[in-house]
Amino acid sequence: MAVTAEDFGPTIALDGARKARGNLTQNRIRWMVLALVLGFGLVGGRLVQLGMVVPDSTIEGQARDVITATRPPILDRNGLEMAVDIRVPSLFAEPRRIIDVEEAVRKLRTVLPDLDETWLRNRLTGEQGFVWVQRELSPAIQDQVMRLGIPGIDFITESKRFYPGMTEASHILGATNIDNQGIAGIEKHMDGENVALLQDLGLARGNALAPVDLSVDMRVQHIMHEQLLDAMTRYQAIAAAGVMMDIYTGEIIALASLPDFNPNEPATALVKDSFNRITSGIFEPGSIFKTVTMAGALDSGLVRITDQFDARFGIRFGRFTIDDFHGKHRILSLPEVYKYSSNIGTIRVMQAMGKDAFRAFLTTVGFDQRVPFELPEMRLPTVPKELSEVGAATASFGHGLSVSPLHMVTAYAAFVNGGNYIAPTLYKRDVAEAEALYRRVLQPSTSESIRYLMRLNALEGSGSQMNKEALGYRVGGKTGTAEKVVDGRYSSSKVTNFFASAFPLDNPRYAMVIMVDEPKAESVTTGTTAGWNAGMVTGRIVQRVAPMLGIAPDFSEILDRNLVPPALR
């Protein structure tokens, strides 16, 4: 039987369809493989690209370690916290991760309405890695922002400085900026020592930094600050300041200057005249400088405590005559010159010493250089390198030169501690450490004479009002009423008043200088000279702080008699 082509027709058709389907399947597989290869290629390329990108770990140029760095706590000499770090949230954005900028702006302003809309929109737009939106927020605000659920918005925890004492020790502590870096006071000094370095190295995190112990006693600081505030009101003064120092160690126990500021709000430091008058203010010291003249003259050996000086007439220099404020116009003994604060007698004392020797003594006590001290807010005193006859005369009673109250308290400390100059410090220092730094400026016998003169002035001279306020704590010191220069002339109505003191003078331990600027009379029965204001502030402070410092009152006259030099008994 013959085989015809018709017999195979359907079979050929079936084979062609199967082959066509097979080809289609193969093509699909090829496309799938190609798609997978392309997909993996894109993913791989992206991964390579991402791997080559340097991650941005900073926020507007600041490393995270620096942002989160802490500062060491600052404690007073009794362990009371004066400055601590607290943790606060700060809001930042990653603009390149924000999907809808307009929506983010609208939502954020519902919680932070003070943010300027245009400013915020610009902040959130672009390809920047991290930008600040607002720093140092409260936890409540942080919670509200987190509830908004905006992609690309997050928080970082920063350290913020907090000062529990508010204004009380502001001029000691200074302040920090928003980056927790010291910008004034001991905070700035600490950065210069080692805190800034530790922060840069990322070692200042958490509670790793040891506390910094200051010499300040916050109990005494509180009393001094309170009494200076009272003086501002009581005497309608434009400013008041005070400093107390341990005469053997140089430790500053208290230091305050008003007007002051709240270091928790550094912008308040911009208040007019809120500078630190104790360290960066220089003033004509007035008659508290007579103690310097007496110390130098007695120590020279050319003047004795038993000497007498002619104060019957004013001293003439060319067209000018220098006279006494309340002149006795008679021969005065040296203690009387001091007690009556005689300008004439003090000039005679200086002249007996010699003006060149007097000028050299000013250098010995450090009056022509900055006091070595931790606070950066310091000014150079203005003391002429050479003194003319009239320049030496006026300088002997505290005119024609300007020094800081810190200079004066440091000098007074040396005058009553046996004659050893010790630089003041805000850090704790024991007597043994201090003794290694002593520089002798007076003989011990001269120091004893100065103690006697200071106590004499409290009992019988211009310090008597102070002595009444001090209630038996045996304070001694010298008043200083310095007329201000107004329009090139000394003004009798505008004065800067000082009282420089030490206590207890039978066994001295502390020196103090109080300043009241442009005081008014408290009542019609009082005056504006230093004894009525700076002196009385001193007495009130001593009566409050002496018990805290372990000093007992004693009205026994034998203590004062023991201060009288043998030559005068």
Coordinates of C-alpha atoms in Angstrom, one line a residue:
M1 CA 0.0 0.0 0.0
A2 CA 1.3 3.3 -1.0
V3 CA 1.9 6.1 1.6
T4 CA 0.5 9.4 0.6
A5 CA 1.3 12.9 1.9
E6 CA -2.2 13.3 3.2
D7 CA -1.5 10.5 5.7
F8 CA 1.1 12.7 7.6
G9 CA -0.6 16.2 7.3
P10 CA -2.0 16.4 10.9
T11 CA 1.2 15.1 12.5
I12 CA 3.4 17.8 10.9
A13 CA 1.0 20.4 12.2
L14 CA 1.3 19.1 15.8
D15 CA 5.1 19.1 15.7
G16 CA 5.2 22.8 14.5
A17 CA 3.0 24.0 17.3
R18 CA 5.0 22.1 19.9
K19 CA 8.2 23.6 18.5
A20 CA 6.7 27.1 18.5
R21 CA 5.7 26.8 22.1
G22 CA 9.1 25.5 23.0
N23 CA 10.7 28.5 21.3
L24 CA 8.4 30.9 23.2
T25 CA 9.3 29.3 26.5
Q26 CA 13.0 29.5 25.8
N27 CA 12.6 33.2 24.9
R28 CA 10.7 33.9 28.1
I29 CA 13.4 32.1 30.1
R30 CA 16.1 34.2 28.3
W31 CA 14.2 37.4 29.1
M32 CA 13.8 36.4 32.7
V33 CA 17.4 35.6 33.0
L34 CA 18.3 38.9 31.4
A35 CA 16.0 40.7 33.7
L36 CA 17.5 39.0 36.7
V37 CA 21.0 39.8 35.5
L38 CA 20.0 43.4 35.0
G39 CA 18.3 43.5 38.4
F40 CA 21.2 42.0 40.2
G41 CA 23.5 44.3 38.3
L42 CA 21.6 47.4 39.3
V43 CA 21.5 46.3 43.0
G44 CA 25.2 45.4 42.9
G45 CA 26.0 48.7 41.3
R46 CA 24.0 50.6 43.9
L47 CA 25.7 48.6 46.7
V48 CA 29.1 49.5 45.2
Q49 CA 28.0 53.1 44.9
L50 CA 26.8 53.2 48.5
G51 CA 29.9 51.5 49.7
M52 CA 32.0 54.3 48.1
V53 CA 30.0 57.0 49.9
V54 CA 31.6 58.4 53.0
P55 CA 28.9 58.4 55.8
D56 CA 28.1 61.8 57.2
S57 CA 28.4 61.4 61.0
T58 CA 28.4 65.1 61.7
I59 CA 25.7 67.7 62.2
E60 CA 26.6 70.9 60.4
G61 CA 30.3 70.2 60.9
Q62 CA 30.1 69.0 64.5
A63 CA 31.1 65.5 65.4
R64 CA 28.6 63.5 67.4
D65 CA 31.3 62.9 70.1
V66 CA 31.7 66.7 70.5
I67 CA 27.9 67.3 70.5
T68 CA 27.3 64.7 73.2
A69 CA 30.4 65.5 75.3
T70 CA 29.9 66.4 78.9
R71 CA 31.7 68.7 81.4
P72 CA 32.9 67.7 84.9
P73 CA 30.7 68.8 87.8
I74 CA 31.9 71.8 89.8
L75 CA 31.7 71.5 93.5
D76 CA 32.3 74.0 96.3
R77 CA 34.8 73.3 99.1
N78 CA 32.1 71.3 101.0
G79 CA 31.0 69.2 98.1
L80 CA 27.9 71.3 97.2
E81 CA 27.2 71.3 93.5
M82 CA 27.8 74.6 91.8
A83 CA 27.5 73.4 88.1
V84 CA 26.3 70.1 86.7
D85 CA 25.4 68.7 83.3
I86 CA 21.8 67.8 82.4
R87 CA 20.8 65.8 79.4
V88 CA 18.4 67.5 76.9
P89 CA 17.1 66.4 73.5
S90 CA 17.9 68.5 70.4
L91 CA 16.0 68.2 67.1
F92 CA 17.8 67.6 63.8
A93 CA 16.7 66.7 60.3
E94 CA 18.1 64.7 57.4
P95 CA 16.8 66.7 54.4
R96 CA 17.5 64.0 51.8
R97 CA 15.3 61.6 53.7
I98 CA 12.3 63.9 53.9
I99 CA 9.6 62.8 51.5
D100 CA 7.3 65.8 51.7
V101 CA 8.9 69.0 52.8
E102 CA 5.7 71.0 52.9
E103 CA 4.0 68.5 55.1
A104 CA 7.0 68.3 57.4
V105 CA 7.0 72.1 57.7
R106 CA 3.3 72.2 58.5
K107 CA 3.5 69.5 61.1
L108 CA 6.6 70.8 62.9
R109 CA 5.1 74.3 63.2
T110 CA 2.1 72.9 65.1
V111 CA 4.5 71.9 67.9
L112 CA 7.2 74.6 67.4
P113 CA 5.2 77.6 66.2
D114 CA 8.1 80.0 66.8
L115 CA 10.1 78.5 63.9
D116 CA 10.0 80.8 60.9
E117 CA 8.2 79.0 58.1
T118 CA 10.5 80.1 55.3
W119 CA 13.6 79.4 57.4
L120 CA 12.3 75.9 58.2
R121 CA 11.4 75.1 54.6
N122 CA 14.9 76.0 53.5
R123 CA 16.4 73.9 56.3
L124 CA 14.5 70.8 55.3
T125 CA 15.1 71.2 51.5
G126 CA 18.1 69.8 49.8
E127 CA 20.6 67.0 50.0
Q128 CA 22.3 67.8 53.2
G129 CA 23.0 65.0 55.6
F130 CA 22.1 66.5 59.0
V131 CA 20.9 70.0 60.0
W132 CA 19.8 71.4 63.3
V133 CA 16.2 72.4 63.6
Q134 CA 16.1 73.4 67.3
R135 CA 18.4 72.6 70.2
E136 CA 17.8 72.1 73.9
L137 CA 14.1 71.2 73.9
S138 CA 12.1 69.9 76.8
P139 CA 11.1 66.2 77.0
A140 CA 7.5 67.2 76.5
I141 CA 8.2 68.9 73.2
Q142 CA 10.3 65.9 72.2
D143 CA 7.4 63.6 72.8
Q144 CA 5.0 65.8 70.7
V145 CA 7.4 65.9 67.8
M146 CA 7.9 62.2 67.8
R147 CA 4.2 61.7 67.6
L148 CA 4.2 63.6 64.3
G149 CA 6.0 60.6 62.7
I150 CA 7.9 62.7 60.1
P151 CA 10.5 60.7 58.2
G152 CA 14.0 62.3 58.3
I153 CA 13.3 64.0 61.7
D154 CA 15.1 62.7 64.8
F155 CA 16.7 63.7 68.1
I156 CA 20.2 63.6 69.6
T157 CA 20.8 63.9 73.4
E158 CA 23.1 66.8 74.3
S159 CA 24.6 68.0 77.5
K160 CA 23.5 71.3 78.9
R161 CA 25.1 73.2 81.8
F162 CA 22.9 73.9 84.8
Y163 CA 23.9 76.2 87.7
P164 CA 21.7 75.5 90.8
G165 CA 22.9 78.7 92.6
M166 CA 21.6 80.8 89.7
T167 CA 23.2 84.3 90.0
E168 CA 25.0 83.8 93.3
A169 CA 28.4 82.7 91.9
S170 CA 28.0 83.8 88.3
H171 CA 31.3 85.8 88.1
I172 CA 33.2 82.8 89.5
L173 CA 31.6 80.2 87.3
G174 CA 31.2 82.2 84.1
A175 CA 29.1 80.4 81.5
T176 CA 29.1 78.0 78.6
N177 CA 27.7 78.3 75.1
I178 CA 25.1 76.1 73.4
D179 CA 27.9 73.7 72.5
N180 CA 28.7 73.3 76.2
Q181 CA 32.1 75.0 75.8
G182 CA 33.3 77.5 78.4
I183 CA 33.1 81.1 77.4
A184 CA 33.8 82.9 80.7
G185 CA 34.9 82.4 84.3
I186 CA 36.3 79.2 85.6
E187 CA 34.4 77.3 82.9
K188 CA 36.6 78.9 80.3
H189 CA 39.7 78.4 82.4
M190 CA 38.9 74.6 82.7
D191 CA 38.6 74.3 78.9
G192 CA 42.1 75.8 78.6
E193 CA 43.4 73.3 81.1
N194 CA 42.1 70.0 79.9
V195 CA 38.3 69.7 79.4
A196 CA 38.3 70.9 75.8
L197 CA 41.0 68.3 75.0
L198 CA 39.0 65.5 76.6
Q199 CA 36.0 66.5 74.6
D200 CA 37.9 66.6 71.3
L201 CA 39.2 63.1 72.1
G202 CA 35.7 61.8 72.8
L203 CA 36.7 61.0 76.4
A204 CA 34.2 63.4 78.0
R205 CA 31.1 61.4 77.9
G206 CA 28.7 60.2 80.6
N207 CA 29.9 60.5 84.1
A208 CA 33.6 59.7 83.3
L209 CA 35.0 63.1 84.3
A210 CA 36.0 63.7 87.9
P211 CA 34.4 66.6 89.7
V212 CA 36.3 69.9 90.0
D213 CA 36.6 71.1 93.6
L214 CA 36.7 74.8 94.1
S215 CA 37.9 76.7 97.1
V216 CA 34.6 78.7 97.3
D217 CA 32.3 78.1 100.3
M218 CA 28.8 78.5 99.0
R219 CA 27.5 79.3 102.5
V220 CA 29.8 82.4 102.6
Q221 CA 29.2 83.1 99.0
H222 CA 25.4 83.2 99.7
I223 CA 25.8 85.7 102.6
M224 CA 28.2 87.9 100.7
H225 CA 25.9 88.0 97.6
E226 CA 22.9 88.7 99.8
Q227 CA 24.6 91.6 101.7
L228 CA 25.8 93.1 98.4
L229 CA 22.3 93.0 97.1
D230 CA 21.1 94.7 100.3
A231 CA 23.8 97.4 99.9
M232 CA 22.6 98.1 96.4
T233 CA 19.2 98.9 97.7
R234 CA 20.1 100.3 101.1
Y235 CA 22.6 102.9 99.7
Q236 CA 21.0 103.2 96.2
A237 CA 24.4 102.3 94.8
I238 CA 25.1 101.6 91.1
A239 CA 27.3 98.6 91.9
A240 CA 28.7 96.6 94.8
A241 CA 31.4 93.9 95.0
G242 CA 33.3 91.8 97.5
V243 CA 36.0 89.1 97.8
M244 CA 37.2 87.1 100.8
M245 CA 40.5 85.1 100.8
D246 CA 42.2 82.7 103.1
I247 CA 45.4 84.6 104.0
Y248 CA 47.5 81.4 104.4
T249 CA 46.4 79.3 101.5
G250 CA 45.3 82.0 99.0
E251 CA 42.0 80.2 98.5
I252 CA 39.2 82.5 97.5
I253 CA 36.3 81.7 99.9
A254 CA 33.7 84.1 98.2
L255 CA 33.7 86.5 95.3
A256 CA 30.7 88.4 94.0
S257 CA 30.1 91.5 91.9
L258 CA 26.8 93.2 91.2
P259 CA 25.1 93.8 88.8
D260 CA 25.6 90.2 87.8
F261 CA 23.9 87.7 85.5
N262 CA 22.3 84.2 85.5
P263 CA 24.7 81.8 84.0
N264 CA 21.7 79.6 83.0
E265 CA 20.8 82.4 80.6
P266 CA 24.2 83.7 79.3
A267 CA 22.5 86.5 77.4
T268 CA 21.8 88.2 80.8
A269 CA 25.5 88.8 81.0
L270 CA 25.0 91.6 78.5
V271 CA 23.3 93.8 81.1
K272 CA 25.1 97.1 81.3
D273 CA 28.0 97.2 83.7
S274 CA 27.7 93.5 84.7
F275 CA 31.5 93.0 84.5
N276 CA 33.4 91.4 87.3
R277 CA 34.6 94.4 89.4
I278 CA 36.8 92.3 91.6
T279 CA 39.1 91.1 88.8
S280 CA 38.5 93.1 85.7
G281 CA 37.6 96.4 87.3
I282 CA 40.4 98.8 88.2
F283 CA 39.8 101.7 90.5
E284 CA 41.6 104.4 92.5
P285 CA 41.6 102.6 95.8
G286 CA 41.5 105.7 98.0
S287 CA 42.7 105.5 101.6
I288 CA 42.8 101.7 101.8
F289 CA 46.1 102.2 100.0
K290 CA 47.5 104.0 103.1
T291 CA 48.0 100.5 104.6
V292 CA 50.4 99.8 101.7
T293 CA 52.3 102.9 102.4
M294 CA 52.5 102.1 106.1
A295 CA 53.6 98.6 105.4
G296 CA 56.4 99.6 103.0
A297 CA 57.6 102.4 105.2
L298 CA 57.7 100.3 108.4
D299 CA 59.4 97.4 106.6
S300 CA 62.0 99.7 105.1
G301 CA 63.3 100.4 108.6
L302 CA 63.4 104.1 107.9
V303 CA 60.0 104.6 109.7
R304 CA 59.1 103.3 113.1
I305 CA 55.8 102.7 114.7
T306 CA 56.7 105.3 117.4
D307 CA 57.6 108.1 114.9
Q308 CA 55.7 111.3 114.7
F309 CA 54.8 113.4 111.6
D310 CA 54.0 117.0 111.1
A311 CA 50.5 117.3 109.9
R312 CA 49.9 120.9 110.9
F313 CA 49.8 122.3 107.4
G314 CA 48.8 121.2 104.0
I315 CA 51.6 120.2 101.6
R316 CA 52.1 122.4 98.6
F317 CA 53.1 121.1 95.2
G318 CA 53.3 124.0 92.7
R319 CA 49.8 125.5 92.6
F320 CA 48.2 122.7 94.5
T321 CA 48.0 122.0 98.2
I322 CA 47.1 118.6 99.6
D323 CA 45.2 118.8 102.9
D324 CA 43.3 116.4 105.1
F325 CA 39.6 115.6 104.9
H326 CA 39.1 116.0 108.6
G327 CA 42.4 117.7 109.5
K328 CA 43.8 117.6 113.0
H329 CA 46.4 120.1 112.0
R330 CA 48.9 119.0 114.6
I331 CA 51.8 116.6 115.1
L332 CA 50.5 113.1 114.6
S333 CA 52.0 109.8 115.7
L334 CA 52.1 107.1 113.1
P335 CA 49.1 105.2 114.5
E336 CA 47.2 108.5 114.6
V337 CA 48.1 109.2 110.9
Y338 CA 46.5 105.8 110.1
K339 CA 43.5 106.2 112.5
Y340 CA 42.7 109.7 111.3
S341 CA 43.4 108.8 107.7
S342 CA 45.6 111.8 107.4
N343 CA 46.7 112.5 103.8
I344 CA 49.4 114.9 105.1
G345 CA 50.8 112.4 107.5
T346 CA 50.8 109.6 105.0
I347 CA 52.7 111.7 102.5
R348 CA 55.3 112.4 105.3
V349 CA 55.5 108.7 106.0
M350 CA 56.1 108.0 102.3
Q351 CA 58.7 110.8 102.0
A352 CA 60.6 109.4 105.0
M353 CA 60.8 106.1 103.1
G354 CA 61.7 107.8 99.9
K355 CA 59.6 107.9 96.7
D356 CA 61.8 105.5 94.8
A357 CA 61.8 103.0 97.5
F358 CA 58.0 103.4 97.8
R359 CA 57.6 102.8 94.0
A360 CA 59.8 99.7 94.3
F361 CA 57.6 98.4 97.1
L362 CA 54.6 98.6 94.8
T363 CA 56.3 96.3 92.4
T364 CA 57.2 94.0 95.3
V365 CA 53.6 93.6 96.2
G366 CA 52.6 93.1 92.6
F367 CA 50.7 96.3 91.9
D368 CA 52.1 96.8 88.4
Q369 CA 51.1 93.4 87.0
R370 CA 48.1 91.1 86.7
V371 CA 47.3 89.0 89.8
P372 CA 48.1 85.4 88.9
F373 CA 44.5 84.0 89.0
E374 CA 42.4 81.5 87.1
L375 CA 39.6 83.8 85.9
P376 CA 40.3 85.1 82.4
E377 CA 38.5 88.4 83.1
M378 CA 41.5 90.4 84.3
R379 CA 42.9 93.9 83.6
L380 CA 46.3 95.3 84.1
P381 CA 46.5 97.9 86.8
T382 CA 47.6 101.4 85.9
V383 CA 50.5 102.3 88.1
P384 CA 53.1 104.8 86.7
K385 CA 56.5 103.3 86.2
E386 CA 58.1 106.3 87.7
L387 CA 56.6 108.6 90.3
S388 CA 57.2 112.4 90.4
E389 CA 57.2 114.1 93.8
V390 CA 53.5 114.9 93.5
G391 CA 52.7 111.6 91.9
A392 CA 54.3 109.7 94.8
A393 CA 52.4 112.0 97.3
T394 CA 49.0 111.3 95.8
A395 CA 49.8 107.6 95.3
S396 CA 50.7 107.2 98.9
F397 CA 47.0 107.8 99.8
G398 CA 45.6 105.9 96.9
H399 CA 45.1 108.5 94.1
G400 CA 46.7 108.7 90.7
L401 CA 46.8 104.9 90.3
S402 CA 44.2 102.2 89.7
V403 CA 44.3 98.6 90.8
S404 CA 41.7 95.9 91.1
P405 CA 40.1 94.8 94.4
L406 CA 41.8 91.5 93.9
H407 CA 45.1 93.2 94.1
M408 CA 44.1 94.8 97.3
V409 CA 42.8 91.7 99.0
T410 CA 46.0 89.8 98.0
A411 CA 48.2 92.6 99.4
Y412 CA 46.2 92.7 102.7
A413 CA 46.5 89.0 103.0
A414 CA 50.3 89.2 102.9
F415 CA 50.3 92.2 105.3
V416 CA 48.6 90.2 108.1
N417 CA 49.8 86.6 107.5
G418 CA 53.3 87.3 108.6
G419 CA 54.4 89.0 105.3
N420 CA 54.1 86.3 102.7
Y421 CA 52.6 87.0 99.3
I422 CA 50.5 84.1 98.1
A423 CA 48.7 84.2 94.7
P424 CA 44.9 83.7 95.1
T425 CA 43.3 80.7 93.7
L426 CA 39.8 79.3 93.0
Y427 CA 41.0 75.7 93.6
K428 CA 41.5 74.0 96.9
R429 CA 45.0 74.3 98.3
D430 CA 46.3 73.4 101.7
V431 CA 48.8 75.4 103.7
A432 CA 51.7 73.1 102.9
E433 CA 51.1 73.6 99.2
A434 CA 50.7 77.3 99.7
E435 CA 53.9 77.7 101.7
A436 CA 55.9 76.3 98.8
L437 CA 54.6 79.3 96.8
Y438 CA 55.2 82.0 99.4
R439 CA 57.2 85.1 98.5
R440 CA 58.2 87.2 101.4
V441 CA 57.3 90.9 101.0
L442 CA 57.3 92.0 104.7
Q443 CA 59.1 91.0 107.9
P444 CA 56.9 89.3 110.5
S445 CA 57.4 92.3 112.8
T446 CA 56.0 94.6 110.2
S447 CA 53.0 92.3 109.7
E448 CA 52.3 92.5 113.5
S449 CA 52.4 96.3 113.3
I450 CA 49.9 96.3 110.5
R451 CA 47.5 94.1 112.4
Y452 CA 47.7 96.5 115.3
L453 CA 47.0 99.5 113.0
M454 CA 44.0 97.8 111.4
R455 CA 42.5 96.8 114.7
L456 CA 43.1 100.3 116.1
N457 CA 41.2 101.8 113.2
A458 CA 38.3 99.5 113.9
L459 CA 38.2 100.5 117.6
E460 CA 38.9 104.2 117.3
G461 CA 39.0 105.3 113.7
S462 CA 36.9 105.1 110.5
G463 CA 36.1 101.4 111.0
S464 CA 34.2 101.9 114.2
Q465 CA 30.8 101.5 112.5
M466 CA 32.0 98.2 111.0
N467 CA 33.2 97.0 114.4
K468 CA 29.8 97.5 115.9
E469 CA 28.2 95.4 113.2
A470 CA 30.8 92.7 113.6
L471 CA 29.7 91.8 117.1
G472 CA 33.0 90.8 118.7
Y473 CA 34.6 89.0 115.9
R474 CA 37.7 91.2 116.1
V475 CA 37.8 92.6 112.6
G476 CA 40.2 95.4 111.6
G477 CA 40.6 97.3 108.5
K478 CA 40.8 100.6 106.6
T479 CA 38.2 102.7 104.8
G480 CA 38.8 104.2 101.4
T481 CA 36.6 106.9 99.7
A482 CA 37.8 107.6 96.2
E483 CA 36.3 110.5 94.3
K484 CA 35.4 109.7 90.7
V485 CA 36.7 111.7 87.8
V486 CA 33.8 113.4 86.0
D487 CA 34.5 115.6 83.0
G488 CA 38.2 115.6 83.9
R489 CA 37.8 116.7 87.5
Y490 CA 37.4 114.9 90.8
S491 CA 33.7 114.9 91.9
S492 CA 32.9 115.0 95.6
S493 CA 29.3 113.8 94.9
K494 CA 30.3 110.6 93.1
V495 CA 32.6 108.3 95.0
T496 CA 33.7 104.7 95.0
N497 CA 34.0 103.3 98.5
F498 CA 36.1 100.5 99.9
F499 CA 36.7 98.7 103.1
A500 CA 39.7 96.4 103.3
S501 CA 39.8 94.2 106.3
A502 CA 41.0 91.0 108.0
F503 CA 39.6 88.9 110.8
P504 CA 40.0 87.7 113.6
L505 CA 43.0 89.9 114.1
D506 CA 44.2 88.2 117.2
N507 CA 44.7 85.1 115.1
P508 CA 44.0 86.2 111.5
R509 CA 42.7 83.8 108.9
Y510 CA 40.7 85.8 106.3
A511 CA 41.1 89.0 104.4
M512 CA 38.2 90.8 102.6
V513 CA 37.6 93.8 100.4
I514 CA 34.1 95.3 100.0
M515 CA 33.3 97.9 97.4
V516 CA 30.2 100.1 97.1
D517 CA 30.0 102.3 94.0
E518 CA 28.3 105.7 94.2
P519 CA 26.4 105.2 97.5
K520 CA 23.9 107.6 98.9
A521 CA 23.4 108.3 102.6
E522 CA 21.1 105.7 104.2
S523 CA 19.5 108.3 106.4
V524 CA 19.9 112.0 107.4
T525 CA 22.1 110.9 110.3
T526 CA 24.6 109.0 108.2
G527 CA 27.1 109.9 105.5
T528 CA 28.4 108.7 102.2
T529 CA 32.0 108.0 103.2
A530 CA 33.1 104.3 103.3
G531 CA 32.7 103.7 107.0
W532 CA 28.9 104.2 106.6
N533 CA 28.5 101.7 103.7
A534 CA 31.4 99.5 102.7
G535 CA 32.5 99.3 106.3
M536 CA 29.1 98.4 107.6
V537 CA 28.6 95.8 104.9
T538 CA 31.9 94.2 106.0
G539 CA 30.7 94.1 109.6
R540 CA 27.3 92.4 108.6
I541 CA 29.1 89.8 106.5
V542 CA 31.5 88.9 109.3
Q543 CA 28.8 88.6 111.9
R544 CA 27.0 86.1 109.6
V545 CA 29.9 84.1 108.3
A546 CA 32.3 83.9 111.2
P547 CA 30.3 81.2 113.0
M548 CA 30.3 79.1 109.8
L549 CA 34.0 79.4 109.6
G550 CA 34.5 78.3 113.2
I551 CA 35.3 81.7 114.7
A552 CA 33.8 82.6 118.0
P553 CA 33.0 86.1 119.2
D554 CA 35.1 87.4 122.0
F555 CA 34.8 90.9 123.5
S556 CA 37.8 90.5 125.8
E557 CA 39.9 93.6 125.7
I558 CA 43.1 91.6 126.4
L559 CA 43.0 90.3 122.9
D560 CA 43.2 93.9 121.6
R561 CA 45.8 94.9 124.1
N562 CA 48.0 92.0 123.0
L563 CA 48.0 93.4 119.5
V564 CA 49.7 96.6 120.6
P565 CA 53.5 96.6 119.7
P566 CA 55.8 96.5 122.7
A567 CA 57.2 99.9 121.8
L568 CA 53.8 101.5 122.3
R569 CA 52.8 99.7 125.6

